[in-house]
mmCIF file of C-alpha atoms in Angstrom:
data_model
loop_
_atom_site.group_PDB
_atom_site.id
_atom_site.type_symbol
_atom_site.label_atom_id
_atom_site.label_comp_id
_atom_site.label_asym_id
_atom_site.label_seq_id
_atom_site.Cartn_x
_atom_site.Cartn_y
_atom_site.Cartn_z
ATOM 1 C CA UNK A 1 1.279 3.893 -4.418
ATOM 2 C CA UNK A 2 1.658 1.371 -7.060
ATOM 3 C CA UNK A 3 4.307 -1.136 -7.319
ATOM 4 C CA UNK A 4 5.099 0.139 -10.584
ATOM 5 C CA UNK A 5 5.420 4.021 -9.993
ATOM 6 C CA UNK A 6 8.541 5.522 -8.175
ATOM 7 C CA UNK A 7 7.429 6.783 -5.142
ATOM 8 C CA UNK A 8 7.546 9.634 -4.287
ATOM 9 C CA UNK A 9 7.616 10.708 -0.532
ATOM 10 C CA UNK A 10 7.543 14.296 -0.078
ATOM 11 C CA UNK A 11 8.131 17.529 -2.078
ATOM 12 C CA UNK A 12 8.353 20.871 -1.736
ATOM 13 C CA UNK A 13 10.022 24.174 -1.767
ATOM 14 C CA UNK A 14 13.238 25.192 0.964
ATOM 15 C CA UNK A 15 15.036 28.305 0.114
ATOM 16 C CA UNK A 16 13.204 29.147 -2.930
ATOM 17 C CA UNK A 17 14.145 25.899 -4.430
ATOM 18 C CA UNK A 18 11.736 22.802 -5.225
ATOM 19 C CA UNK A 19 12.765 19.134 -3.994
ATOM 20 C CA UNK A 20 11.642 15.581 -4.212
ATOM 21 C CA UNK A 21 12.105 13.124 -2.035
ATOM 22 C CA UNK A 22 11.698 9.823 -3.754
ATOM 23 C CA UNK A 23 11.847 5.977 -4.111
ATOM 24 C CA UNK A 24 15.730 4.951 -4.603
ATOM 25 C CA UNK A 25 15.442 2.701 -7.670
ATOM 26 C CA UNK A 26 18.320 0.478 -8.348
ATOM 27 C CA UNK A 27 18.888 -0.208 -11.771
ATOM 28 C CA UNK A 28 19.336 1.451 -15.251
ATOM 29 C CA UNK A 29 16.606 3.052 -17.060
ATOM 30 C CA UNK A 30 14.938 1.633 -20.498
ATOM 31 C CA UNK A 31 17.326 3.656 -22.851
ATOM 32 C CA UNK A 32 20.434 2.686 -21.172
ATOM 33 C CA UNK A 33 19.873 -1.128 -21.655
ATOM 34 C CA UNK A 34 18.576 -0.570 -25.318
ATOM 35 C CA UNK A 35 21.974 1.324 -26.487
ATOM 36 C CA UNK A 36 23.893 -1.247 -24.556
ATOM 37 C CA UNK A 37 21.603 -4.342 -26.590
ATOM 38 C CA UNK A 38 22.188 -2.045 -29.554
ATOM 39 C CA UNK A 39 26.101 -1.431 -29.414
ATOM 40 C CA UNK A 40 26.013 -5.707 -29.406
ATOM 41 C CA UNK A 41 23.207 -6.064 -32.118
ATOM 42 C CA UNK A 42 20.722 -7.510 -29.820
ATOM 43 C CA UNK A 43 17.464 -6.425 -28.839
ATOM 44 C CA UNK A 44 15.089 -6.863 -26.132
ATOM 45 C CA UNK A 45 13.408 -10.676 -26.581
ATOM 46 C CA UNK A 46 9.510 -10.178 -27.715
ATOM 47 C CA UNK A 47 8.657 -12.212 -24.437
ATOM 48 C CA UNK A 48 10.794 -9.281 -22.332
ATOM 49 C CA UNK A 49 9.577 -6.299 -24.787
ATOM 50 C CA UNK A 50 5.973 -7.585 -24.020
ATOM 51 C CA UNK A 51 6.500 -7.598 -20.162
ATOM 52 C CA UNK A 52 7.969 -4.365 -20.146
ATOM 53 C CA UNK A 53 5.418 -2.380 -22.025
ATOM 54 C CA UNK A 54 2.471 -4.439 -19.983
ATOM 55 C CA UNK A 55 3.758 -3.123 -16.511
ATOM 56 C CA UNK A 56 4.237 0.469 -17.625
ATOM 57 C CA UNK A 57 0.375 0.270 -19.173
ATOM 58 C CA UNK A 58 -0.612 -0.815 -15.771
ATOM 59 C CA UNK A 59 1.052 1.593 -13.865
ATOM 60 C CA UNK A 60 0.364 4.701 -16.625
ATOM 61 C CA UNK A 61 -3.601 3.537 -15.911
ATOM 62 C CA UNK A 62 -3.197 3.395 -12.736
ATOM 63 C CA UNK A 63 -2.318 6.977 -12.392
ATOM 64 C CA UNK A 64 -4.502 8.209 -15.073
ATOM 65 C CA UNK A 65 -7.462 7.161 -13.524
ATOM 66 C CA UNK A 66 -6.526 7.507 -9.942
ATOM 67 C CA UNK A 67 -9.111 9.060 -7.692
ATOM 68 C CA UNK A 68 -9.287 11.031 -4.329
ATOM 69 C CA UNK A 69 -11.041 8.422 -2.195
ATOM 70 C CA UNK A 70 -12.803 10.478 -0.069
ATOM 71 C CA UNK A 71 -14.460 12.554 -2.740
ATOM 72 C CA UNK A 72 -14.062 10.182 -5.798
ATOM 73 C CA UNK A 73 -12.962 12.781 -7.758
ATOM 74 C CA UNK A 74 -10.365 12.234 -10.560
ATOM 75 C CA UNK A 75 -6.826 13.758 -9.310
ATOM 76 C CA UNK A 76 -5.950 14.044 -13.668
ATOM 77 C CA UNK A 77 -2.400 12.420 -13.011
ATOM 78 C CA UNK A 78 -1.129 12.371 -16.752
ATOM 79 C CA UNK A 79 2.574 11.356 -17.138
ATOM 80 C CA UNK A 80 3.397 13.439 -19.999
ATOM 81 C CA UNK A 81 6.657 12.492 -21.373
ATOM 82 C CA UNK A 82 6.408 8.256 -21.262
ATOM 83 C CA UNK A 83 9.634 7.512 -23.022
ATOM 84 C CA UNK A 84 12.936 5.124 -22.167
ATOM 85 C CA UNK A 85 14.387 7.442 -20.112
ATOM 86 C CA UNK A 86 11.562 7.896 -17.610
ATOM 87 C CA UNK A 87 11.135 3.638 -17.269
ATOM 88 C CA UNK A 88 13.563 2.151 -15.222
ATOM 89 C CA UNK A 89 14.632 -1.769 -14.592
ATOM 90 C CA UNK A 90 15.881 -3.003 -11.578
ATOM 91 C CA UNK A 91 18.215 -5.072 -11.106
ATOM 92 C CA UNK A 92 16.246 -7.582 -9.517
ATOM 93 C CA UNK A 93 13.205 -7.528 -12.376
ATOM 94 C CA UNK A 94 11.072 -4.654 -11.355
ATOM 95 C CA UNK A 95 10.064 -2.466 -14.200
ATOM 96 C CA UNK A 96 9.519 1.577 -12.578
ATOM 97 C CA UNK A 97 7.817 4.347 -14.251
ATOM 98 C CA UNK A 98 9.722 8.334 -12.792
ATOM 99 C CA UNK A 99 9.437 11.227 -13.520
ATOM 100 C CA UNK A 100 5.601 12.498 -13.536
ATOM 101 C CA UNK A 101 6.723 16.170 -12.176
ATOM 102 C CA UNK A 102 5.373 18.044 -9.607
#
């Protein structure tokens, strides 16, 4: 759990086919609001750009180095494909790393 990580809440298999029950995240993800900056030749502020990329770091260490804490034994969480589609913003400011698989 990490205010910067979709949650997710359970998984599993029914009928021979995996789900995910996750975190509803309201907003767009990363790529959506950089085409629609780019179809009006803006981009992201450096001050926005900066906050973005500093909450994903947290939440991308967070998981990397995230440990059973019973055993203290490293879980090796690894993301995998970190790109705009897999960060979303919310409409009220959060910034949301999805999509680390099962």
């Amino acid at each position: 759990i990490h205010p910067n990580i979709a949650q997710t809440y359970d998984y599993g298999i029914v009928d021979s086919q995996l789900y995910a029950a996750m975190e509803f995240v309201d907003g767009a993800n990363l790529k959506q609001y950089m085409d629609r900056l780019k179809k009006r030749n803006f981009v992201f502020p450096v001050e926005i750009t900066s906050h973005i990329i500093s909450q994903v770091c947290q939440a991308l260490h967070y998981a990397h180095t995230f440990t059973d804490k019973l055993t203290g034994k490293s879980l090796n969480i690894i993301h995998r494909d970190i790109s705009p589609h897999n960060i979303m913003l919310t409409y009220d400011g959060a910034i949301k790393v999805i999509d680390f698989g099962i």
